[in-house]
Amino acid sequence: MMEDPIAGGNNSSDFNYLSGFGNHFSSEALPGALPSSQNSPLICPYGLYAEQISGTSFTTPRKLNLFSWFYRVKPSVTHEPFKARVPSNNRILSEFNQSSDTCTNPTQLRWKPVEIPDSPADFIDGLYTVCGSGSSFLRHGYAIHMYTANKSMDNCAFCNADGDFLVVPQQGRLLITTECGRLKVSPGEIAIIPQGFRFTVNLPDGPSRGYVAEIFGTHFQLPDLGPIGANGLASPRDFLVPTAWFEDKSYPGYTIVQKFGGELFTAAQDFSPFNVVAWHGNYVPYKYDLSKFCPYNTVLFDHSDPSINTVLTAPTDKPGVALLDFVIFPPRWLVAEHTFRPPYYHRNCMSEFMGLIHGGYEAKVDGFLPGGASLHNCMSPHGPDTKSYEATIARGNDVGPNKITDTMAFMFESCLIPRISRWALESPFLDHDYYQCWIGLRSHFTVNETSKTSTLQNGHEE
């Protein structure tokens, strides 16, 4: 696992993973580094420090309790006091109320892909909030961010004390180093970094762009399958957790950047935070390859609700209602007979943020581009654009089976109504002509003489 068992290696081709979702894992970079029979012995193997990280309260029911034990060269508390980061990133928000730099807007919104900046920007500085709801302080809500970065994080690590990150790269791979080990995440894959984990993001392909969903006060889990049964959608075995990997080096001036209440703080230390030689637990970062998703679909008539494509969900206390669902629209066969196959027109009590990783989206022929985004807020009507609708009905009922290929779109869907950041509303990448895609929808209503007679008779009889 490592080129140098003492100093640690940095070979990006050497990535090893453990398989499973929600398991209790164990991993050690040196043999015997994990204590046996107890979590916190007086003297740990190799003279390591024992440190626990808890993702839930101590008294959370066992089936939901999340924690891990780290065995590290130096404990994470060994740093100078936190100070406000200068410069800060004022585009990151974690509070969504009338006093925050956000506003409400029911209009259907769409953004063109944001260009990679010319000035140096790593993952932290390239992160910006599009919308969100709730409060990180109240431990309930979410934020949806996007990022554009052109440089790796240098001599610093990021820690989000506010919530979990679900990272969706759209352009350029990410090499994410965490306290549990390293993840290589390509476009078409996702990574989940739980609340409180320290991590760094390197860019092996140069500039990178993508999406981030952040949830406050809860964690992602696999959705229940109900009548589907035991198999289908995202399989637990396809979720990959990093194996232990560590650095034991001197890093004068190393900086921990902590996001706390939406603000950024820094603390200096003289060692790498990635000095965990061994660990065990179920509170871990992980990744998932979206191509592994096993979609289910209509096999006779009508269009299934998008919930059938849920990869991960962050539930609320109300059964069946999500704080945030992560839903994908992968390649799949369309076979429904006598059916309008693209998504139907609808208004939804849930709010929907969509992104496109690659290819096109079946309901938007023009304007919705990879790296772009759209927001259809609570009860704002939406559906296929004019070209998609006209092309679909022109094919008639004898179109036969058709496979959607070379695409991967996704949706963050929430029961909470998001407030939109002023930066997003004032962005030069906001598509002010988005509404035009529906303006061309015309009436196809026809009434023949027989229908008129029947209608008049029915009206008279009533």
Coordinates of C-alpha atoms in Angstrom, one line a residue:
M1 CA 0.0 0.0 0.0
M2 CA 2.9 2.3 0.6
E3 CA 6.3 2.9 -1.0
D4 CA 7.8 4.0 2.3
P5 CA 6.1 2.5 5.4
I6 CA 7.5 5.3 7.6
A7 CA 7.2 8.4 5.6
G8 CA 4.3 7.3 3.4
G9 CA 4.1 7.3 -0.3
N10 CA 2.4 9.6 -2.9
N11 CA 2.0 7.3 -5.9
S12 CA -1.4 8.1 -7.3
S13 CA -1.6 4.8 -9.1
D14 CA -1.6 2.9 -5.8
F15 CA -5.2 3.1 -4.6
N16 CA -6.7 0.3 -2.6
Y17 CA -10.3 0.0 -1.4
L18 CA -12.6 -1.9 0.9
S19 CA -16.1 -2.8 -0.5
G20 CA -19.5 -2.3 1.1
F21 CA -22.0 0.3 2.3
G22 CA -22.5 0.8 6.1
N23 CA -20.1 -1.9 7.1
H24 CA -17.8 -1.8 10.1
F25 CA -14.4 -1.7 8.4
S26 CA -10.8 -2.2 9.7
S27 CA -7.6 -1.2 7.9
E28 CA -4.0 -0.8 8.9
A29 CA -1.0 0.4 6.9
L30 CA 1.5 -1.3 9.2
P31 CA 0.9 -4.9 10.5
G32 CA -0.4 -4.9 14.0
A33 CA -1.1 -1.2 14.2
L34 CA -4.7 -1.9 15.2
P35 CA -5.1 -2.6 18.9
S36 CA -6.7 -5.9 19.7
S37 CA -9.6 -6.4 22.1
Q38 CA -10.1 -2.7 23.0
N39 CA -10.2 0.7 21.4
S40 CA -8.1 2.8 23.7
P41 CA -5.3 0.9 25.4
L42 CA -2.9 2.6 27.7
I43 CA -0.1 2.2 25.1
C44 CA -1.2 1.8 21.5
P45 CA 0.9 -0.3 19.0
Y46 CA 3.9 1.7 17.6
G47 CA 3.3 4.3 20.2
L48 CA 0.3 5.7 18.3
Y49 CA -2.5 7.9 19.7
A50 CA -6.0 6.7 19.8
E51 CA -8.7 9.2 18.6
Q52 CA -12.4 8.7 17.9
I53 CA -14.5 10.6 15.4
S54 CA -18.3 10.5 15.9
G55 CA -20.8 11.3 13.2
T56 CA -23.8 10.8 15.4
S57 CA -24.5 11.3 19.1
F58 CA -23.2 8.7 21.5
T59 CA -26.8 7.6 22.3
T60 CA -28.0 7.3 18.7
P61 CA -29.6 3.8 18.2
R62 CA -27.0 1.2 17.3
K63 CA -28.2 0.6 13.8
L64 CA -27.7 4.4 13.0
N65 CA -24.7 5.1 15.2
L66 CA -21.6 6.2 13.2
F67 CA -18.1 6.4 14.5
S68 CA -14.5 5.4 13.8
W69 CA -11.3 5.0 15.8
F70 CA -8.1 6.4 14.4
Y71 CA -4.6 5.4 15.5
R72 CA -2.3 8.2 14.5
V73 CA 1.2 9.5 14.9
K74 CA 0.0 12.8 16.5
P75 CA -3.6 13.7 17.5
S76 CA -5.6 16.2 15.5
V77 CA -5.8 18.5 18.5
T78 CA -2.2 19.5 18.1
H79 CA -2.6 22.8 16.3
E80 CA -2.6 26.6 17.0
P81 CA -5.9 28.4 17.7
F82 CA -8.3 28.9 14.8
K83 CA -8.4 32.3 13.2
A84 CA -10.7 33.8 10.5
R85 CA -9.3 32.9 7.1
V86 CA -7.8 35.7 5.1
P87 CA -8.9 35.9 2.3
S88 CA -12.2 34.2 3.0
N89 CA -14.5 32.7 0.4
N90 CA -17.7 34.8 0.7
R91 CA -19.5 32.8 -1.9
I92 CA -19.9 29.8 0.5
L93 CA -23.2 29.9 2.5
S94 CA -24.6 27.7 5.2
E95 CA -27.4 29.8 6.5
F96 CA -30.5 30.4 4.4
N97 CA -32.9 33.0 5.8
Q98 CA -34.0 36.5 5.0
S99 CA -31.0 38.0 6.7
S100 CA -28.5 35.9 4.6
D101 CA -27.3 36.9 1.2
T102 CA -30.0 34.9 -0.5
C103 CA -33.5 35.4 -1.9
T104 CA -36.5 33.4 -3.0
N105 CA -37.5 33.0 -6.6
P106 CA -40.1 30.6 -8.1
T107 CA -38.9 31.1 -11.7
Q108 CA -37.4 28.2 -13.4
L109 CA -33.7 28.9 -13.6
R110 CA -30.8 27.5 -15.6
W111 CA -27.1 28.2 -15.6
K112 CA -24.6 27.7 -18.4
P113 CA -21.3 25.9 -17.5
V114 CA -19.1 28.2 -15.4
E115 CA -15.7 28.8 -17.0
I116 CA -12.5 27.7 -15.2
P117 CA -10.9 30.9 -13.7
D118 CA -7.6 32.2 -15.0
S119 CA -6.4 33.1 -11.5
P120 CA -5.2 30.3 -9.3
A121 CA -8.0 28.6 -7.4
D122 CA -8.0 25.3 -5.5
F123 CA -11.1 23.4 -4.4
I124 CA -11.7 25.6 -1.4
D125 CA -11.5 28.9 -3.2
G126 CA -13.3 27.5 -6.2
L127 CA -16.4 26.5 -4.2
Y128 CA -19.5 28.6 -4.5
T129 CA -23.1 28.2 -3.2
V130 CA -26.0 28.2 -5.7
C131 CA -28.9 27.6 -3.3
G132 CA -29.9 25.9 -0.1
S133 CA -32.3 25.7 2.8
G134 CA -32.2 25.6 6.5
S135 CA -29.3 26.2 8.8
S136 CA -26.0 24.5 9.7
F137 CA -26.4 25.8 13.2
L138 CA -29.8 24.2 13.6
R139 CA -28.5 21.0 12.1
H140 CA -31.2 20.8 9.5
G141 CA -31.1 21.7 5.9
Y142 CA -28.8 21.5 2.9
A143 CA -26.7 23.6 0.5
I144 CA -25.9 23.0 -3.1
H145 CA -22.6 24.2 -4.3
M146 CA -20.5 24.1 -7.5
Y147 CA -16.8 24.4 -7.9
T148 CA -14.2 25.3 -10.5
A149 CA -10.6 24.7 -9.6
N150 CA -7.3 24.9 -11.5
K151 CA -4.7 24.0 -8.9
S152 CA -4.2 21.3 -6.2
M153 CA -4.5 22.2 -2.5
D154 CA -1.0 23.0 -1.3
N155 CA 0.2 22.5 2.3
C156 CA -3.4 22.6 3.6
A157 CA -6.4 20.4 4.3
F158 CA -10.1 21.2 4.4
C159 CA -12.5 20.2 7.1
N160 CA -16.2 20.7 6.9
A161 CA -17.7 21.0 10.4
D162 CA -21.1 21.9 9.0
G163 CA -22.2 18.7 7.2
D164 CA -21.4 15.9 4.7
F165 CA -20.2 16.7 1.2
L166 CA -21.4 14.7 -1.8
V167 CA -19.0 15.6 -4.6
V168 CA -19.8 15.1 -8.3
P169 CA -16.9 15.9 -10.6
Q170 CA -17.9 16.8 -14.1
Q171 CA -14.5 17.6 -15.6
G172 CA -11.1 16.4 -14.4
R173 CA -10.3 13.6 -11.9
L174 CA -10.0 14.4 -8.2
L175 CA -7.4 12.7 -5.9
I176 CA -8.9 13.1 -2.5
T177 CA -6.7 12.3 0.5
T178 CA -8.6 11.7 3.7
E179 CA -7.7 10.5 7.2
C180 CA -8.9 7.0 6.3
G181 CA -6.9 6.9 3.1
R182 CA -7.1 8.0 -0.6
L183 CA -9.8 8.1 -3.2
K184 CA -9.4 8.6 -6.9
V185 CA -12.6 10.0 -8.2
S186 CA -13.3 10.4 -12.0
P187 CA -16.2 12.1 -13.7
G188 CA -19.0 9.6 -13.6
E189 CA -18.1 8.7 -10.0
I190 CA -19.1 10.4 -6.8
A191 CA -17.4 10.8 -3.4
I192 CA -18.9 11.3 0.0
I193 CA -16.8 13.1 2.6
P194 CA -18.5 12.9 6.0
Q195 CA -18.8 15.9 8.4
G196 CA -15.6 16.5 10.3
F197 CA -13.1 14.6 8.1
R198 CA -10.0 16.4 7.0
F199 CA -9.2 16.0 3.4
T200 CA -7.2 17.5 0.5
V201 CA -8.0 17.6 -3.2
N202 CA -5.4 17.3 -5.9
L203 CA -6.0 17.7 -9.6
P204 CA -4.0 15.2 -11.7
D205 CA -5.7 16.3 -15.0
G206 CA -5.4 20.0 -14.4
P207 CA -8.6 22.2 -14.3
S208 CA -11.6 20.5 -12.7
R209 CA -15.3 21.4 -12.4
G210 CA -18.2 19.8 -10.6
Y211 CA -21.1 19.9 -8.2
V212 CA -21.4 19.5 -4.4
A213 CA -24.4 18.7 -2.2
E214 CA -24.0 19.4 1.5
I215 CA -26.4 18.1 4.1
F216 CA -26.7 19.3 7.7
G217 CA -27.6 17.1 10.7
T218 CA -28.0 13.8 8.9
H219 CA -26.1 11.4 6.7
F220 CA -26.7 9.6 3.4
Q221 CA -28.0 6.1 3.3
L222 CA -29.2 3.7 0.6
P223 CA -32.9 4.0 -0.2
D224 CA -35.3 1.2 0.8
L225 CA -36.2 -1.0 -2.2
G226 CA -39.8 -1.9 -1.2
P227 CA -41.5 -4.0 -3.9
I228 CA -38.4 -4.0 -6.0
G229 CA -37.0 -6.6 -3.5
A230 CA -33.5 -7.4 -2.5
N231 CA -31.6 -6.4 -5.7
G232 CA -31.4 -3.4 -8.0
L233 CA -30.5 0.3 -8.0
A234 CA -27.1 0.9 -6.2
S235 CA -25.6 -2.3 -4.8
P236 CA -23.9 -2.0 -1.4
R237 CA -20.8 -3.9 -2.6
D238 CA -20.1 -1.2 -5.3
F239 CA -19.4 1.4 -2.7
L240 CA -15.6 1.7 -2.1
V241 CA -13.9 2.9 1.1
P242 CA -10.1 3.8 1.1
T243 CA -7.6 1.7 3.0
A244 CA -5.2 3.1 5.6
W245 CA -2.4 5.3 4.2
F246 CA -0.3 7.7 6.2
E247 CA 2.3 10.4 6.1
D248 CA 4.8 11.0 8.9
K249 CA 6.6 14.1 7.8
S250 CA 7.4 17.5 9.1
Y251 CA 5.2 20.2 7.4
P252 CA 6.1 23.6 8.9
G253 CA 3.2 26.0 8.5
Y254 CA 0.7 23.3 7.4
T255 CA -2.8 24.8 7.5
I256 CA -6.1 23.3 8.5
V257 CA -9.0 25.2 6.8
Q258 CA -12.2 24.6 8.7
K259 CA -15.7 25.5 7.5
F260 CA -17.8 26.3 10.5
G261 CA -21.2 28.0 10.2
G262 CA -20.4 28.7 6.6
E263 CA -17.3 30.7 7.5
L264 CA -13.7 29.7 7.0
F265 CA -11.2 29.5 9.8
T266 CA -7.5 28.4 9.7
A267 CA -5.2 26.8 12.2
A268 CA -1.5 26.1 11.8
Q269 CA 0.3 22.9 12.7
D270 CA 3.7 21.4 11.8
F271 CA 2.6 17.9 10.6
S272 CA 0.3 16.3 8.0
P273 CA -3.2 15.5 9.2
F274 CA -3.0 12.3 7.2
N275 CA -0.9 10.5 9.8
V276 CA -3.5 7.8 10.6
V277 CA -1.6 4.4 10.5
A278 CA -4.7 2.3 11.3
W279 CA -8.4 2.8 11.8
H280 CA -11.7 0.9 12.2
G281 CA -15.3 1.9 12.2
N282 CA -18.3 2.7 10.0
Y283 CA -18.0 6.5 9.8
V284 CA -15.9 6.7 6.6
P285 CA -15.5 8.5 3.3
Y286 CA -16.4 6.5 0.3
K287 CA -16.9 6.6 -3.5
Y288 CA -19.3 5.1 -6.0
D289 CA -19.1 4.5 -9.8
L290 CA -22.5 5.6 -11.3
S291 CA -22.1 3.2 -14.2
K292 CA -22.6 0.4 -11.6
F293 CA -26.2 1.6 -11.0
C294 CA -28.9 -1.0 -12.0
P295 CA -31.8 1.1 -13.3
Y296 CA -35.4 -0.1 -13.2
N297 CA -38.0 1.3 -15.7
T298 CA -41.4 0.9 -17.2
V299 CA -41.9 -2.3 -19.2
L300 CA -45.3 -1.7 -20.6
F301 CA -46.8 1.9 -20.4
D302 CA -46.4 5.3 -18.8
H303 CA -43.3 6.9 -17.3
S304 CA -41.9 6.0 -13.9
D305 CA -41.4 8.6 -11.3
P306 CA -37.7 9.8 -11.0
S307 CA -37.5 8.4 -7.5
I308 CA -37.0 5.0 -9.1
N309 CA -33.4 6.2 -9.9
T310 CA -32.4 7.2 -6.4
V311 CA -28.8 6.3 -5.6
L312 CA -28.5 7.8 -2.0
T313 CA -31.0 9.5 0.2
A314 CA -30.8 11.7 3.3
P315 CA -34.1 11.1 5.1
T316 CA -36.2 13.2 7.4
D317 CA -38.3 12.1 10.3
K318 CA -41.3 11.9 8.0
P319 CA -41.4 8.5 6.2
G320 CA -40.7 8.7 2.5
V321 CA -39.8 12.4 2.6
A322 CA -36.1 13.2 1.9
L323 CA -34.1 16.1 3.1
L324 CA -32.1 15.4 0.0
D325 CA -32.2 12.6 -2.6
F326 CA -29.4 12.0 -5.1
V327 CA -31.1 10.7 -8.3
I328 CA -29.4 9.8 -11.6
F329 CA -30.6 9.5 -15.2
P330 CA -28.2 6.9 -16.7
P331 CA -28.1 5.1 -20.0
R332 CA -31.2 2.8 -20.2
W333 CA -33.8 1.3 -22.5
L334 CA -37.1 3.0 -23.2
V335 CA -39.8 0.4 -24.2
A336 CA -43.1 1.8 -23.0
E337 CA -45.9 1.5 -25.6
H338 CA -48.4 4.2 -26.5
T339 CA -46.5 6.4 -24.0
F340 CA -44.9 9.8 -24.0
R341 CA -41.5 8.5 -22.9
P342 CA -39.6 11.6 -21.8
P343 CA -40.3 13.0 -18.3
Y344 CA -43.9 14.3 -18.1
Y345 CA -44.9 17.9 -17.4
H346 CA -45.4 18.3 -13.7
R347 CA -45.4 20.5 -10.6
N348 CA -43.7 19.1 -7.6
C349 CA -43.8 19.8 -3.8
M350 CA -40.1 18.8 -3.9
S351 CA -37.5 21.2 -5.3
E352 CA -35.2 19.9 -8.0
F353 CA -31.7 20.9 -8.9
M354 CA -30.3 19.2 -12.0
G355 CA -26.8 18.8 -13.3
L356 CA -25.3 17.1 -16.4
I357 CA -22.0 15.2 -16.2
H358 CA -21.8 14.3 -19.9
G359 CA -23.9 13.8 -23.0
G360 CA -27.4 15.3 -23.4
Y361 CA -30.6 15.0 -21.4
E362 CA -33.6 13.5 -23.0
A363 CA -36.0 16.3 -22.1
K364 CA -33.8 19.3 -23.0
V365 CA -32.5 19.2 -26.6
D366 CA -30.9 22.7 -26.4
G367 CA -29.2 24.7 -23.7
F368 CA -28.7 22.2 -20.9
L369 CA -25.0 21.5 -21.2
P370 CA -22.4 19.4 -19.3
G371 CA -21.3 21.4 -16.4
G372 CA -24.4 23.5 -16.4
A373 CA -27.3 23.3 -13.9
S374 CA -31.0 24.0 -13.6
L375 CA -33.3 24.7 -10.6
H376 CA -37.1 24.0 -10.6
N377 CA -38.4 25.1 -7.3
C378 CA -41.3 23.9 -5.3
M379 CA -44.5 23.9 -7.4
S380 CA -42.9 25.6 -10.4
P381 CA -44.1 23.8 -13.5
H382 CA -41.5 22.2 -15.8
G383 CA -41.0 19.5 -18.3
P384 CA -39.7 18.7 -21.8
D385 CA -38.8 21.7 -24.0
T386 CA -40.6 22.3 -27.2
K387 CA -38.1 20.5 -29.5
S388 CA -38.2 17.4 -27.3
Y389 CA -42.0 17.3 -27.1
E390 CA -42.5 17.8 -30.9
A391 CA -39.8 15.3 -31.8
T392 CA -41.3 12.7 -29.5
I393 CA -44.9 12.9 -30.7
A394 CA -43.7 13.0 -34.3
R395 CA -42.3 9.5 -33.9
G396 CA -45.8 8.1 -33.2
N397 CA -46.6 4.9 -31.4
D398 CA -44.5 2.6 -33.6
V399 CA -41.1 3.8 -32.5
G400 CA -40.2 0.5 -30.9
P401 CA -37.6 0.1 -28.1
N402 CA -35.0 2.8 -27.9
K403 CA -31.8 3.0 -25.8
I404 CA -30.6 6.3 -24.3
T405 CA -26.8 6.2 -24.5
D406 CA -23.8 8.4 -23.8
T407 CA -25.5 10.4 -21.0
M408 CA -25.3 10.9 -17.2
A409 CA -27.6 13.5 -15.7
F410 CA -28.4 13.8 -12.0
M411 CA -30.8 15.6 -9.6
F412 CA -30.6 16.8 -6.1
E413 CA -34.2 16.7 -4.8
S414 CA -35.4 18.1 -1.5
C415 CA -38.6 18.6 0.5
L416 CA -37.2 22.0 1.7
I417 CA -37.6 25.1 -0.5
P418 CA -34.2 26.5 -1.4
R419 CA -33.2 30.1 -1.2
I420 CA -30.9 31.2 -4.1
S421 CA -27.6 32.9 -3.5
R422 CA -27.4 36.4 -4.9
W423 CA -24.1 35.4 -6.6
A424 CA -26.1 32.7 -8.6
L425 CA -28.8 35.1 -9.6
E426 CA -26.3 37.8 -10.7
S427 CA -24.0 35.3 -12.4
P428 CA -23.1 36.1 -16.0
F429 CA -23.7 32.3 -16.6
L430 CA -27.4 32.6 -15.7
D431 CA -29.4 31.7 -18.8
H432 CA -32.0 34.5 -19.0
D433 CA -33.6 32.9 -22.0
Y434 CA -34.3 29.6 -20.3
Y435 CA -38.1 30.2 -20.3
Q436 CA -38.0 30.4 -24.1
C437 CA -37.6 26.7 -24.4
W438 CA -41.3 26.3 -23.4
I439 CA -42.8 29.4 -25.1
G440 CA -43.0 27.5 -28.4
L441 CA -45.3 24.8 -27.0
R442 CA -48.5 25.1 -29.1
S443 CA -51.9 23.8 -28.7
H444 CA -52.6 20.4 -30.4
F445 CA -56.2 20.5 -29.3
T446 CA -58.6 19.3 -32.0
V447 CA -62.4 18.7 -32.0
N448 CA -64.2 17.0 -34.9
E449 CA -67.9 17.2 -35.6
T450 CA -68.7 13.9 -33.8
S451 CA -66.9 15.1 -30.7
K452 CA -68.8 18.4 -30.8
T453 CA -72.1 16.6 -31.1
S454 CA -71.2 14.3 -28.2
T455 CA -70.1 17.2 -26.1
L456 CA -73.3 19.2 -26.7
Q457 CA -75.5 16.1 -26.0
N458 CA -73.7 15.4 -22.7
G459 CA -73.9 19.0 -21.7
H460 CA -77.7 19.0 -22.4
E461 CA -78.3 15.8 -20.6
E462 CA -76.6 17.2 -17.5

